[in-house]
Amino acid sequence: MGRCHPADREPLTLSSIMKTARIPAVINRKIGRAMHDWQMLSQGDRVLVAVSGGVDSLVTAWVLHLWRDKAPIDYDLETVHVLTAVAGQEEAGRRRAEAVGRCLRRWGLSYSVIPGLPLPPDQPPSCFLCARNRRTQLFDEARRRGCGKIAFGHHKDDLIETFFLNILYSGNISTMLPRQDLFGGRLGLIRILSYLDKHDVSMLAARAGIQPVASGCPLAGDTRRSMVRGVMEHIESLIPGAKNSVFAALDNVRHDYLLTAGRDSAWGVGVDSARHRGEGK
Ligand SMILES: Nc1ncnc2c1ncn2[C@@H]1O[C@H](COP(=O)(O)OP(=O)(O)OP(=O)(O)O)[C@@H](O)[C@H]1O
């Protein structure tokens, strides 16, 4: 089994991984469908995989690595880890980066580490600020290397959580997309696990022997996202299948039954609102 644990240093070849840790057909189909629906990869792409050391981004790197062997197109893979910039976490961050590197290099992937941008001194450190800096850095890094794609480890549960976060905290209906093009199409963000549940991703990690490298960040886990995750888990326990329904809803929007419908119609929102209130008849 291709274990990805720092202590395990057995040499590992791609064929041995393929033999022992094949992706189950049903999961492979879901990944393939996401890749196809969103045209994630093209011939000659250079893909930078953003690897935190969490299970999702390690699985993303692993899947893209395996797929390269059988895909009808050629693409290059590079991996990068952004060091934490949270004060007091420097040493733990470096150890984490080394552990991530041991894992990726054993698959034969090229790996580099870039320092995190300093956090603003006038604001308390937060996951939001780190993530915003990291995003900027990853975009710059991809441009510097000539990579037209960045692969993230987000999966279906992340898309659902983002949908609720945007409704609850930002008052808009949106989520992150399996593929999002930026800068006039010069950079594409791809999320190859978008159609997989967290459970599928954990199962793949177990098959590949991937053991995530713990974050250790004192801020991790204490976020709006983790709260929404807890709420979603509770809803799913009350209404089994709710998460799948929410995900299906993201692809089944009844525009005519949203408040924007009135504004976009010939008679305008003022008239529509008046009608709803039973006025103006
Ligand atoms: N330090 C980092 N360096 C490089 N990429 C990162 C880093 N942190 C996060 N990412 C990227 O952003 C994605 C989402 O970040 P998030 O903080 O939700 O991940 P995580 O829960 O720490 O780890 P994972 O998603 O890998 O399980 C990750 O899947 C990964 O692709």
PDB file of C-alpha atoms and ligand atoms in Angstrom:
ATOM      1  CA  MET A   1       0.000   0.000   0.000  1.00  0.00           C
ATOM      2  CA  GLY A   2       1.364   3.428  -0.939  1.00  0.00           C
ATOM      3  CA  ARG A   3       1.390   4.884   2.561  1.00  0.00           C
ATOM      4  CA  CYS A   4       2.079   8.524   2.850  1.00  0.00           C
ATOM      5  CA  HIS A   5       3.346   8.773   6.360  1.00  0.00           C
ATOM      6  CA  PRO A   6       6.576  10.534   7.230  1.00  0.00           C
ATOM      7  CA  ALA A   7       7.889   7.453   8.997  1.00  0.00           C
ATOM      8  CA  ASP A   8       7.290   5.193   6.011  1.00  0.00           C
ATOM      9  CA  ARG A   9      10.093   5.626   3.507  1.00  0.00           C
ATOM     10  CA  GLU A  10       9.742   2.534   1.316  1.00  0.00           C
ATOM     11  CA  PRO A  11      10.370   3.352  -2.342  1.00  0.00           C
ATOM     12  CA  LEU A  12       7.119   3.535  -4.227  1.00  0.00           C
ATOM     13  CA  THR A  13       6.471   3.345  -7.943  1.00  0.00           C
ATOM     14  CA  LEU A  14       3.422   4.534  -9.787  1.00  0.00           C
ATOM     15  CA  SER A  15       2.589   1.018 -10.924  1.00  0.00           C
ATOM     16  CA  SER A  16       2.661  -0.264  -7.356  1.00  0.00           C
ATOM     17  CA  ILE A  17       0.242   2.461  -6.302  1.00  0.00           C
ATOM     18  CA  MET A  18      -2.032   1.642  -9.226  1.00  0.00           C
ATOM     19  CA  LYS A  19      -2.036  -2.029  -8.313  1.00  0.00           C
ATOM     20  CA  THR A  20      -2.821  -1.566  -4.659  1.00  0.00           C
ATOM     21  CA  ALA A  21      -4.863   1.586  -4.519  1.00  0.00           C
ATOM     22  CA  ARG A  22      -7.015   1.754  -7.627  1.00  0.00           C
ATOM     23  CA  ILE A  23      -9.789   4.312  -7.493  1.00  0.00           C
ATOM     24  CA  PRO A  24     -13.164   2.504  -7.194  1.00  0.00           C
ATOM     25  CA  ALA A  25     -15.118   2.753 -10.459  1.00  0.00           C
ATOM     26  CA  VAL A  26     -18.059   4.620  -8.968  1.00  0.00           C
ATOM     27  CA  ILE A  27     -15.800   7.322  -7.547  1.00  0.00           C
ATOM     28  CA  ASN A  28     -13.675   7.455 -10.665  1.00  0.00           C
ATOM     29  CA  ARG A  29     -16.830   8.098 -12.695  1.00  0.00           C
ATOM     30  CA  LYS A  30     -17.822  11.002 -10.447  1.00  0.00           C
ATOM     31  CA  ILE A  31     -14.370  12.564 -10.810  1.00  0.00           C
ATOM     32  CA  GLY A  32     -14.491  11.982 -14.562  1.00  0.00           C
ATOM     33  CA  ARG A  33     -17.931  13.566 -14.811  1.00  0.00           C
ATOM     34  CA  ALA A  34     -16.810  16.675 -12.921  1.00  0.00           C
ATOM     35  CA  MET A  35     -13.694  16.938 -15.101  1.00  0.00           C
ATOM     36  CA  HIS A  36     -15.766  16.520 -18.248  1.00  0.00           C
ATOM     37  CA  ASP A  37     -18.726  18.750 -17.271  1.00  0.00           C
ATOM     38  CA  TRP A  38     -16.376  21.586 -16.439  1.00  0.00           C
ATOM     39  CA  GLN A  39     -13.662  20.858 -19.024  1.00  0.00           C
ATOM     40  CA  MET A  40     -11.072  21.001 -16.284  1.00  0.00           C
ATOM     41  CA  LEU A  41      -8.019  19.775 -18.157  1.00  0.00           C
ATOM     42  CA  SER A  42      -6.681  20.266 -21.660  1.00  0.00           C
ATOM     43  CA  GLN A  43      -3.728  18.970 -23.610  1.00  0.00           C
ATOM     44  CA  GLY A  44      -0.486  20.599 -22.431  1.00  0.00           C
ATOM     45  CA  ASP A  45      -1.930  22.140 -19.267  1.00  0.00           C
ATOM     46  CA  ARG A  46       0.455  22.994 -16.460  1.00  0.00           C
ATOM     47  CA  VAL A  47      -1.362  22.398 -13.206  1.00  0.00           C
ATOM     48  CA  LEU A  48      -0.219  23.729  -9.866  1.00  0.00           C
ATOM     49  CA  VAL A  49      -1.766  21.700  -7.034  1.00  0.00           C
ATOM     50  CA  ALA A  50      -2.207  23.707  -3.831  1.00  0.00           C
ATOM     51  CA  VAL A  51      -1.454  21.263  -1.023  1.00  0.00           C
ATOM     52  CA  SER A  52      -2.129  22.169   2.587  1.00  0.00           C
ATOM     53  CA  GLY A  53      -1.328  18.723   3.950  1.00  0.00           C
ATOM     54  CA  GLY A  54      -4.997  18.096   4.696  1.00  0.00           C
ATOM     55  CA  VAL A  55      -6.517  14.943   3.329  1.00  0.00           C
ATOM     56  CA  ASP A  56      -8.465  16.682   0.529  1.00  0.00           C
ATOM     57  CA  SER A  57      -5.558  18.406  -1.166  1.00  0.00           C
ATOM     58  CA  LEU A  58      -3.324  15.337  -0.794  1.00  0.00           C
ATOM     59  CA  VAL A  59      -6.038  13.212  -2.423  1.00  0.00           C
ATOM     60  CA  THR A  60      -6.367  15.831  -5.186  1.00  0.00           C
ATOM     61  CA  ALA A  61      -2.639  15.567  -5.926  1.00  0.00           C
ATOM     62  CA  TRP A  62      -2.782  11.785  -5.800  1.00  0.00           C
ATOM     63  CA  VAL A  63      -5.777  11.521  -8.149  1.00  0.00           C
ATOM     64  CA  LEU A  64      -4.272  13.940 -10.673  1.00  0.00           C
ATOM     65  CA  HIS A  65      -1.052  11.943 -10.480  1.00  0.00           C
ATOM     66  CA  LEU A  66      -2.840   8.645 -11.181  1.00  0.00           C
ATOM     67  CA  TRP A  67      -5.012  10.137 -13.899  1.00  0.00           C
ATOM     68  CA  ARG A  68      -1.997  11.447 -15.761  1.00  0.00           C
ATOM     69  CA  ASP A  69      -1.021   7.873 -16.449  1.00  0.00           C
ATOM     70  CA  LYS A  70      -4.265   6.971 -18.178  1.00  0.00           C
ATOM     71  CA  ALA A  71      -5.692  10.272 -19.411  1.00  0.00           C
ATOM     72  CA  PRO A  72      -5.808  10.738 -23.190  1.00  0.00           C
ATOM     73  CA  ILE A  73      -4.057  14.084 -22.734  1.00  0.00           C
ATOM     74  CA  ASP A  74      -0.679  15.137 -21.343  1.00  0.00           C
ATOM     75  CA  TYR A  75      -0.498  17.600 -18.515  1.00  0.00           C
ATOM     76  CA  ASP A  76       2.227  18.675 -16.106  1.00  0.00           C
ATOM     77  CA  LEU A  77       1.795  18.604 -12.360  1.00  0.00           C
ATOM     78  CA  GLU A  78       3.586  20.715  -9.794  1.00  0.00           C
ATOM     79  CA  THR A  79       2.708  21.009  -6.128  1.00  0.00           C
ATOM     80  CA  VAL A  80       3.142  23.890  -3.732  1.00  0.00           C
ATOM     81  CA  HIS A  81       2.590  24.463  -0.031  1.00  0.00           C
ATOM     82  CA  VAL A  82       2.253  27.930   1.489  1.00  0.00           C
ATOM     83  CA  LEU A  83       3.846  28.260   4.918  1.00  0.00           C
ATOM     84  CA  THR A  84       1.735  29.639   7.737  1.00  0.00           C
ATOM     85  CA  ALA A  85       2.349  33.272   8.644  1.00  0.00           C
ATOM     86  CA  VAL A  86       0.680  33.055  12.059  1.00  0.00           C
ATOM     87  CA  ALA A  87       3.114  34.315  14.727  1.00  0.00           C
ATOM     88  CA  GLY A  88       4.498  31.539  16.908  1.00  0.00           C
ATOM     89  CA  GLN A  89       3.678  28.857  14.332  1.00  0.00           C
ATOM     90  CA  GLU A  90       6.902  29.154  12.285  1.00  0.00           C
ATOM     91  CA  GLU A  91       8.600  25.970  13.479  1.00  0.00           C
ATOM     92  CA  ALA A  92       5.414  23.872  13.395  1.00  0.00           C
ATOM     93  CA  GLY A  93       4.718  25.244   9.912  1.00  0.00           C
ATOM     94  CA  ARG A  94       8.154  24.229   8.652  1.00  0.00           C
ATOM     95  CA  ARG A  95       7.735  20.721  10.065  1.00  0.00           C
ATOM     96  CA  ARG A  96       4.353  20.460   8.412  1.00  0.00           C
ATOM     97  CA  ALA A  97       5.781  21.594   5.072  1.00  0.00           C
ATOM     98  CA  GLU A  98       8.524  18.967   5.299  1.00  0.00           C
ATOM     99  CA  ALA A  99       6.023  16.205   6.069  1.00  0.00           C
ATOM    100  CA  VAL A 100       3.853  17.265   3.107  1.00  0.00           C
ATOM    101  CA  GLY A 101       6.934  17.250   0.878  1.00  0.00           C
ATOM    102  CA  ARG A 102       7.958  13.745   1.942  1.00  0.00           C
ATOM    103  CA  CYS A 103       4.529  12.533   0.952  1.00  0.00           C
ATOM    104  CA  LEU A 104       4.429  14.198  -2.460  1.00  0.00           C
ATOM    105  CA  ARG A 105       8.018  13.473  -3.423  1.00  0.00           C
ATOM    106  CA  ARG A 106       7.481   9.782  -2.814  1.00  0.00           C
ATOM    107  CA  TRP A 107       4.921   9.885  -5.600  1.00  0.00           C
ATOM    108  CA  GLY A 108       7.578  11.527  -7.753  1.00  0.00           C
ATOM    109  CA  LEU A 109       5.845  14.912  -7.787  1.00  0.00           C
ATOM    110  CA  SER A 110       7.802  18.129  -7.837  1.00  0.00           C
ATOM    111  CA  TYR A 111       7.185  20.102  -4.666  1.00  0.00           C
ATOM    112  CA  SER A 112       8.029  23.516  -3.364  1.00  0.00           C
ATOM    113  CA  VAL A 113       7.290  25.630  -0.354  1.00  0.00           C
ATOM    114  CA  ILE A 114       6.645  29.358  -0.372  1.00  0.00           C
ATOM    115  CA  PRO A 115       6.548  31.636   2.672  1.00  0.00           C
ATOM    116  CA  GLY A 116       3.200  33.009   3.759  1.00  0.00           C
ATOM    117  CA  LEU A 117       2.643  36.740   3.293  1.00  0.00           C
ATOM    118  CA  PRO A 118       2.853  38.650   6.582  1.00  0.00           C
ATOM    119  CA  LEU A 119      -0.530  39.198   8.198  1.00  0.00           C
ATOM    120  CA  PRO A 120      -1.657  42.800   8.792  1.00  0.00           C
ATOM    121  CA  PRO A 121      -0.261  43.857  12.217  1.00  0.00           C
ATOM    122  CA  ASP A 122      -3.310  45.963  13.044  1.00  0.00           C
ATOM    123  CA  GLN A 123      -5.805  43.066  12.844  1.00  0.00           C
ATOM    124  CA  PRO A 124      -6.058  39.860  14.867  1.00  0.00           C
ATOM    125  CA  PRO A 125      -4.948  36.848  12.779  1.00  0.00           C
ATOM    126  CA  SER A 126      -7.825  34.905  11.303  1.00  0.00           C
ATOM    127  CA  CYS A 127      -8.487  32.064   8.866  1.00  0.00           C
ATOM    128  CA  PHE A 128     -10.063  34.626   6.554  1.00  0.00           C
ATOM    129  CA  LEU A 129      -6.901  36.765   6.350  1.00  0.00           C
ATOM    130  CA  CYS A 130      -4.601  33.753   5.905  1.00  0.00           C
ATOM    131  CA  ALA A 131      -6.824  32.338   3.170  1.00  0.00           C
ATOM    132  CA  ARG A 132      -7.000  35.673   1.348  1.00  0.00           C
ATOM    133  CA  ASN A 133      -3.206  36.087   1.408  1.00  0.00           C
ATOM    134  CA  ARG A 134      -2.714  32.495   0.340  1.00  0.00           C
ATOM    135  CA  ARG A 135      -5.012  32.910  -2.614  1.00  0.00           C
ATOM    136  CA  THR A 136      -3.071  35.960  -3.812  1.00  0.00           C
ATOM    137  CA  GLN A 137       0.208  34.108  -3.409  1.00  0.00           C
ATOM    138  CA  LEU A 138      -0.997  31.039  -5.238  1.00  0.00           C
ATOM    139  CA  PHE A 139      -2.193  33.180  -8.158  1.00  0.00           C
ATOM    140  CA  ASP A 140       1.210  34.930  -8.309  1.00  0.00           C
ATOM    141  CA  GLU A 141       3.049  31.639  -8.042  1.00  0.00           C
ATOM    142  CA  ALA A 142       1.034  30.079 -10.868  1.00  0.00           C
ATOM    143  CA  ARG A 143       1.699  33.110 -13.077  1.00  0.00           C
ATOM    144  CA  ARG A 144       5.414  33.048 -12.232  1.00  0.00           C
ATOM    145  CA  ARG A 145       5.657  29.361 -13.204  1.00  0.00           C
ATOM    146  CA  GLY A 146       3.502  29.604 -16.305  1.00  0.00           C
ATOM    147  CA  CYS A 147       0.797  27.349 -14.821  1.00  0.00           C
ATOM    148  CA  GLY A 148      -2.626  28.046 -16.303  1.00  0.00           C
ATOM    149  CA  LYS A 149      -4.496  25.971 -13.719  1.00  0.00           C
ATOM    150  CA  ILE A 150      -4.497  25.743  -9.935  1.00  0.00           C
ATOM    151  CA  ALA A 151      -6.077  22.636  -8.398  1.00  0.00           C
ATOM    152  CA  PHE A 152      -7.673  22.950  -4.959  1.00  0.00           C
ATOM    153  CA  GLY A 153      -8.877  20.163  -2.673  1.00  0.00           C
ATOM    154  CA  HIS A 154     -12.459  21.367  -2.250  1.00  0.00           C
ATOM    155  CA  HIS A 155     -15.195  18.738  -2.499  1.00  0.00           C
ATOM    156  CA  LYS A 156     -18.990  18.657  -2.590  1.00  0.00           C
ATOM    157  CA  ASP A 157     -19.438  19.371   1.142  1.00  0.00           C
ATOM    158  CA  ASP A 158     -17.257  22.471   0.743  1.00  0.00           C
ATOM    159  CA  LEU A 159     -19.456  23.736  -2.105  1.00  0.00           C
ATOM    160  CA  ILE A 160     -22.581  23.184  -0.001  1.00  0.00           C
ATOM    161  CA  GLU A 161     -21.053  24.924   3.024  1.00  0.00           C
ATOM    162  CA  THR A 162     -19.989  27.877   0.880  1.00  0.00           C
ATOM    163  CA  PHE A 163     -23.533  28.168  -0.435  1.00  0.00           C
ATOM    164  CA  PHE A 164     -24.886  28.482   3.126  1.00  0.00           C
ATOM    165  CA  LEU A 165     -22.050  30.769   4.232  1.00  0.00           C
ATOM    166  CA  ASN A 166     -22.850  33.138   1.371  1.00  0.00           C
ATOM    167  CA  ILE A 167     -26.554  33.163   2.205  1.00  0.00           C
ATOM    168  CA  LEU A 168     -26.114  33.489   5.972  1.00  0.00           C
ATOM    169  CA  TYR A 169     -23.232  35.952   6.167  1.00  0.00           C
ATOM    170  CA  SER A 170     -23.201  37.762   2.820  1.00  0.00           C
ATOM    171  CA  GLY A 171     -26.844  37.718   1.773  1.00  0.00           C
ATOM    172  CA  ASN A 172     -26.287  36.272  -1.666  1.00  0.00           C
ATOM    173  CA  ILE A 173     -27.008  32.995  -3.409  1.00  0.00           C
ATOM    174  CA  SER A 174     -23.781  31.589  -4.825  1.00  0.00           C
ATOM    175  CA  THR A 175     -21.097  28.991  -4.238  1.00  0.00           C
ATOM    176  CA  MET A 176     -17.596  28.226  -5.442  1.00  0.00           C
ATOM    177  CA  LEU A 177     -17.513  26.563  -8.831  1.00  0.00           C
ATOM    178  CA  PRO A 178     -15.849  23.310  -9.843  1.00  0.00           C
ATOM    179  CA  ARG A 179     -14.002  25.446 -12.388  1.00  0.00           C
ATOM    180  CA  GLN A 180     -13.610  29.163 -12.215  1.00  0.00           C
ATOM    181  CA  ASP A 181     -11.721  31.201 -14.790  1.00  0.00           C
ATOM    182  CA  LEU A 182      -9.971  34.386 -13.720  1.00  0.00           C
ATOM    183  CA  PHE A 183      -7.993  37.187 -15.350  1.00  0.00           C
ATOM    184  CA  GLY A 184      -9.767  36.901 -18.660  1.00  0.00           C
ATOM    185  CA  GLY A 185      -9.223  33.131 -18.774  1.00  0.00           C
ATOM    186  CA  ARG A 186      -5.451  33.244 -18.135  1.00  0.00           C
ATOM    187  CA  LEU A 187      -5.908  31.270 -14.895  1.00  0.00           C
ATOM    188  CA  GLY A 188      -8.405  28.492 -14.177  1.00  0.00           C
ATOM    189  CA  LEU A 189      -9.147  27.255 -10.670  1.00  0.00           C
ATOM    190  CA  ILE A 190     -10.160  23.604 -10.747  1.00  0.00           C
ATOM    191  CA  ARG A 191     -11.729  21.482  -8.031  1.00  0.00           C
ATOM    192  CA  ILE A 192     -11.616  17.927  -9.297  1.00  0.00           C
ATOM    193  CA  LEU A 193     -13.325  16.511  -6.164  1.00  0.00           C
ATOM    194  CA  SER A 194     -16.406  18.737  -6.558  1.00  0.00           C
ATOM    195  CA  TYR A 195     -18.778  15.811  -7.120  1.00  0.00           C
ATOM    196  CA  LEU A 196     -17.373  13.720  -4.233  1.00  0.00           C
ATOM    197  CA  ASP A 197     -18.659  13.664  -0.658  1.00  0.00           C
ATOM    198  CA  LYS A 198     -16.229  14.063   2.187  1.00  0.00           C
ATOM    199  CA  HIS A 199     -16.850  10.392   2.839  1.00  0.00           C
ATOM    200  CA  ASP A 200     -15.662   9.443  -0.701  1.00  0.00           C
ATOM    201  CA  VAL A 201     -12.512  11.501  -0.251  1.00  0.00           C
ATOM    202  CA  SER A 202     -11.732   9.850   3.085  1.00  0.00           C
ATOM    203  CA  MET A 203     -12.220   6.475   1.482  1.00  0.00           C
ATOM    204  CA  LEU A 204      -9.762   7.346  -1.312  1.00  0.00           C
ATOM    205  CA  ALA A 205      -7.261   8.563   1.265  1.00  0.00           C
ATOM    206  CA  ALA A 206      -7.546   5.281   3.135  1.00  0.00           C
ATOM    207  CA  ARG A 207      -7.019   3.327  -0.101  1.00  0.00           C
ATOM    208  CA  ALA A 208      -3.925   5.340  -0.955  1.00  0.00           C
ATOM    209  CA  GLY A 209      -2.629   5.150   2.601  1.00  0.00           C
ATOM    210  CA  ILE A 210      -2.655   8.921   2.833  1.00  0.00           C
ATOM    211  CA  GLN A 211      -2.401  10.233   6.352  1.00  0.00           C
ATOM    212  CA  PRO A 212      -3.053  13.953   6.578  1.00  0.00           C
ATOM    213  CA  VAL A 213      -0.466  16.173   8.185  1.00  0.00           C
ATOM    214  CA  ALA A 214      -2.167  17.854  11.151  1.00  0.00           C
ATOM    215  CA  SER A 215      -2.611  21.609  10.814  1.00  0.00           C
ATOM    216  CA  GLY A 216      -1.767  22.461  14.406  1.00  0.00           C
ATOM    217  CA  CYS A 217      -2.861  26.061  13.771  1.00  0.00           C
ATOM    218  CA  PRO A 218      -4.495  27.492  16.925  1.00  0.00           C
ATOM    219  CA  LEU A 219      -7.080  29.239  14.730  1.00  0.00           C
ATOM    220  CA  ALA A 220      -8.090  26.109  12.815  1.00  0.00           C
ATOM    221  CA  GLY A 221     -11.552  24.744  13.489  1.00  0.00           C
ATOM    222  CA  ASP A 222     -12.852  27.938  15.064  1.00  0.00           C
ATOM    223  CA  THR A 223     -14.461  29.363  11.970  1.00  0.00           C
ATOM    224  CA  ARG A 224     -17.841  30.217  10.518  1.00  0.00           C
ATOM    225  CA  ARG A 225     -17.263  27.374   8.104  1.00  0.00           C
ATOM    226  CA  SER A 226     -16.856  24.822  10.874  1.00  0.00           C
ATOM    227  CA  MET A 227     -20.056  26.105  12.481  1.00  0.00           C
ATOM    228  CA  VAL A 228     -21.978  25.775   9.210  1.00  0.00           C
ATOM    229  CA  ARG A 229     -20.466  22.297   8.779  1.00  0.00           C
ATOM    230  CA  GLY A 230     -21.872  21.314  12.187  1.00  0.00           C
ATOM    231  CA  VAL A 231     -25.296  22.685  11.254  1.00  0.00           C
ATOM    232  CA  MET A 232     -25.252  20.757   7.959  1.00  0.00           C
ATOM    233  CA  GLU A 233     -24.341  17.557   9.753  1.00  0.00           C
ATOM    234  CA  HIS A 234     -27.236  18.113  12.127  1.00  0.00           C
ATOM    235  CA  ILE A 235     -29.647  18.744   9.236  1.00  0.00           C
ATOM    236  CA  GLU A 236     -28.392  15.620   7.467  1.00  0.00           C
ATOM    237  CA  SER A 237     -29.009  13.582  10.615  1.00  0.00           C
ATOM    238  CA  LEU A 238     -32.605  14.901  10.762  1.00  0.00           C
ATOM    239  CA  ILE A 239     -33.227  14.714   7.009  1.00  0.00           C
ATOM    240  CA  PRO A 240     -31.096  11.981   5.432  1.00  0.00           C
ATOM    241  CA  GLY A 241     -30.190  12.979   1.870  1.00  0.00           C
ATOM    242  CA  ALA A 242     -30.526  16.715   2.598  1.00  0.00           C
ATOM    243  CA  LYS A 243     -26.982  17.468   1.452  1.00  0.00           C
ATOM    244  CA  ASN A 244     -27.592  15.796  -1.894  1.00  0.00           C
ATOM    245  CA  SER A 245     -30.802  17.807  -2.291  1.00  0.00           C
ATOM    246  CA  VAL A 246     -28.965  21.055  -1.601  1.00  0.00           C
ATOM    247  CA  PHE A 247     -26.287  20.117  -4.116  1.00  0.00           C
ATOM    248  CA  ALA A 248     -28.927  19.243  -6.718  1.00  0.00           C
ATOM    249  CA  ALA A 249     -30.641  22.580  -6.024  1.00  0.00           C
ATOM    250  CA  LEU A 250     -27.443  24.406  -6.986  1.00  0.00           C
ATOM    251  CA  ASP A 251     -27.969  23.010 -10.478  1.00  0.00           C
ATOM    252  CA  ASN A 252     -31.737  23.541 -10.516  1.00  0.00           C
ATOM    253  CA  VAL A 253     -32.441  27.212  -9.913  1.00  0.00           C
ATOM    254  CA  ARG A 254     -35.959  28.467 -10.581  1.00  0.00           C
ATOM    255  CA  HIS A 255     -35.058  31.994 -11.552  1.00  0.00           C
ATOM    256  CA  ASP A 256     -38.724  32.905 -12.002  1.00  0.00           C
ATOM    257  CA  TYR A 257     -39.358  32.254  -8.313  1.00  0.00           C
ATOM    258  CA  LEU A 258     -36.610  34.426  -6.884  1.00  0.00           C
ATOM    259  CA  LEU A 259     -37.149  38.052  -5.983  1.00  0.00           C
ATOM    260  CA  THR A 260     -34.865  39.071  -8.839  1.00  0.00           C
ATOM    261  CA  ALA A 261     -37.558  37.800 -11.232  1.00  0.00           C
ATOM    262  CA  GLY A 262     -39.733  40.843 -10.534  1.00  0.00           C
ATOM    263  CA  ARG A 263     -36.866  43.262 -11.059  1.00  0.00           C
ATOM    264  CA  ASP A 264     -35.924  41.633 -14.329  1.00  0.00           C
ATOM    265  CA  SER A 265     -39.467  41.507 -15.670  1.00  0.00           C
ATOM    266  CA  ALA A 266     -41.057  44.076 -17.997  1.00  0.00           C
ATOM    267  CA  TRP A 267     -43.219  45.544 -15.230  1.00  0.00           C
ATOM    268  CA  GLY A 268     -40.402  46.139 -12.717  1.00  0.00           C
ATOM    269  CA  VAL A 269     -39.931  45.283  -9.075  1.00  0.00           C
ATOM    270  CA  GLY A 270     -42.045  48.149  -7.695  1.00  0.00           C
ATOM    271  CA  VAL A 271     -45.183  46.813  -9.323  1.00  0.00           C
ATOM    272  CA  ASP A 272     -44.267  43.237  -8.344  1.00  0.00           C
ATOM    273  CA  SER A 273     -43.718  44.120  -4.676  1.00  0.00           C
ATOM    274  CA  ALA A 274     -46.989  46.006  -4.597  1.00  0.00           C
ATOM    275  CA  ARG A 275     -48.772  42.984  -6.016  1.00  0.00           C
ATOM    276  CA  HIS A 276     -47.249  40.698  -3.383  1.00  0.00           C
ATOM    277  CA  ARG A 277     -48.462  43.057  -0.679  1.00  0.00           C
ATOM    278  CA  GLY A 278     -51.892  43.039  -2.236  1.00  0.00           C
ATOM    279  CA  GLU A 279     -51.596  46.733  -3.101  1.00  0.00           C
ATOM    280  CA  GLY A 280     -52.030  48.586  -6.372  1.00  0.00           C
ATOM    281  CA  LYS A 281     -54.876  46.490  -7.694  1.00  0.00           C
TER     282      LYS A 281
HETATM  283  N1  LIG B   1      -1.016  26.138   3.273  1.00  0.00           N
HETATM  284  C1  LIG B   1      -1.540  25.824   2.088  1.00  0.00           C
HETATM  285  N2  LIG B   1      -0.729  25.686   1.021  1.00  0.00           N
HETATM  286  C2  LIG B   1      -1.229  25.380  -0.194  1.00  0.00           C
HETATM  287  N3  LIG B   1      -2.541  25.205  -0.431  1.00  0.00           N
HETATM  288  C3  LIG B   1      -3.390  25.340   0.587  1.00  0.00           C
HETATM  289  C4  LIG B   1      -2.947  25.656   1.900  1.00  0.00           C
HETATM  290  N4  LIG B   1      -4.027  25.715   2.704  1.00  0.00           N
HETATM  291  C5  LIG B   1      -5.090  25.466   1.944  1.00  0.00           C
HETATM  292  N5  LIG B   1      -4.717  25.232   0.662  1.00  0.00           N
HETATM  293  C6  LIG B   1      -5.598  24.912  -0.480  1.00  0.00           C
HETATM  294  O1  LIG B   1      -6.879  25.465  -0.254  1.00  0.00           O
HETATM  295  C7  LIG B   1      -7.854  24.414  -0.152  1.00  0.00           C
HETATM  296  C8  LIG B   1      -8.889  24.752   0.879  1.00  0.00           C
HETATM  297  O2  LIG B   1      -8.264  25.129   2.074  1.00  0.00           O
HETATM  298  P1  LIG B   1      -8.768  24.628   3.495  1.00  0.00           P
HETATM  299  O3  LIG B   1      -8.156  25.510   4.504  1.00  0.00           O
HETATM  300  O4  LIG B   1     -10.246  24.477   3.464  1.00  0.00           O
HETATM  301  O5  LIG B   1      -8.061  23.220   3.492  1.00  0.00           O
HETATM  302  P2  LIG B   1      -7.718  22.248   4.679  1.00  0.00           P
HETATM  303  O6  LIG B   1      -8.984  21.803   5.319  1.00  0.00           O
HETATM  304  O7  LIG B   1      -6.657  22.845   5.549  1.00  0.00           O
HETATM  305  O8  LIG B   1      -7.033  21.063   3.901  1.00  0.00           O
HETATM  306  P3  LIG B   1      -7.620  20.080   2.802  1.00  0.00           P
HETATM  307  O9  LIG B   1      -8.671  20.836   2.018  1.00  0.00           O
HETATM  308  O10 LIG B   1      -6.439  19.720   1.998  1.00  0.00           O
HETATM  309  O11 LIG B   1      -8.166  18.909   3.571  1.00  0.00           O
HETATM  310  C9  LIG B   1      -7.057  23.164   0.163  1.00  0.00           C
HETATM  311  O12 LIG B   1      -7.744  22.006  -0.257  1.00  0.00           O
HETATM  312  C10 LIG B   1      -5.794  23.397  -0.618  1.00  0.00           C
HETATM  313  O13 LIG B   1      -5.975  23.095  -1.990  1.00  0.00           O
END
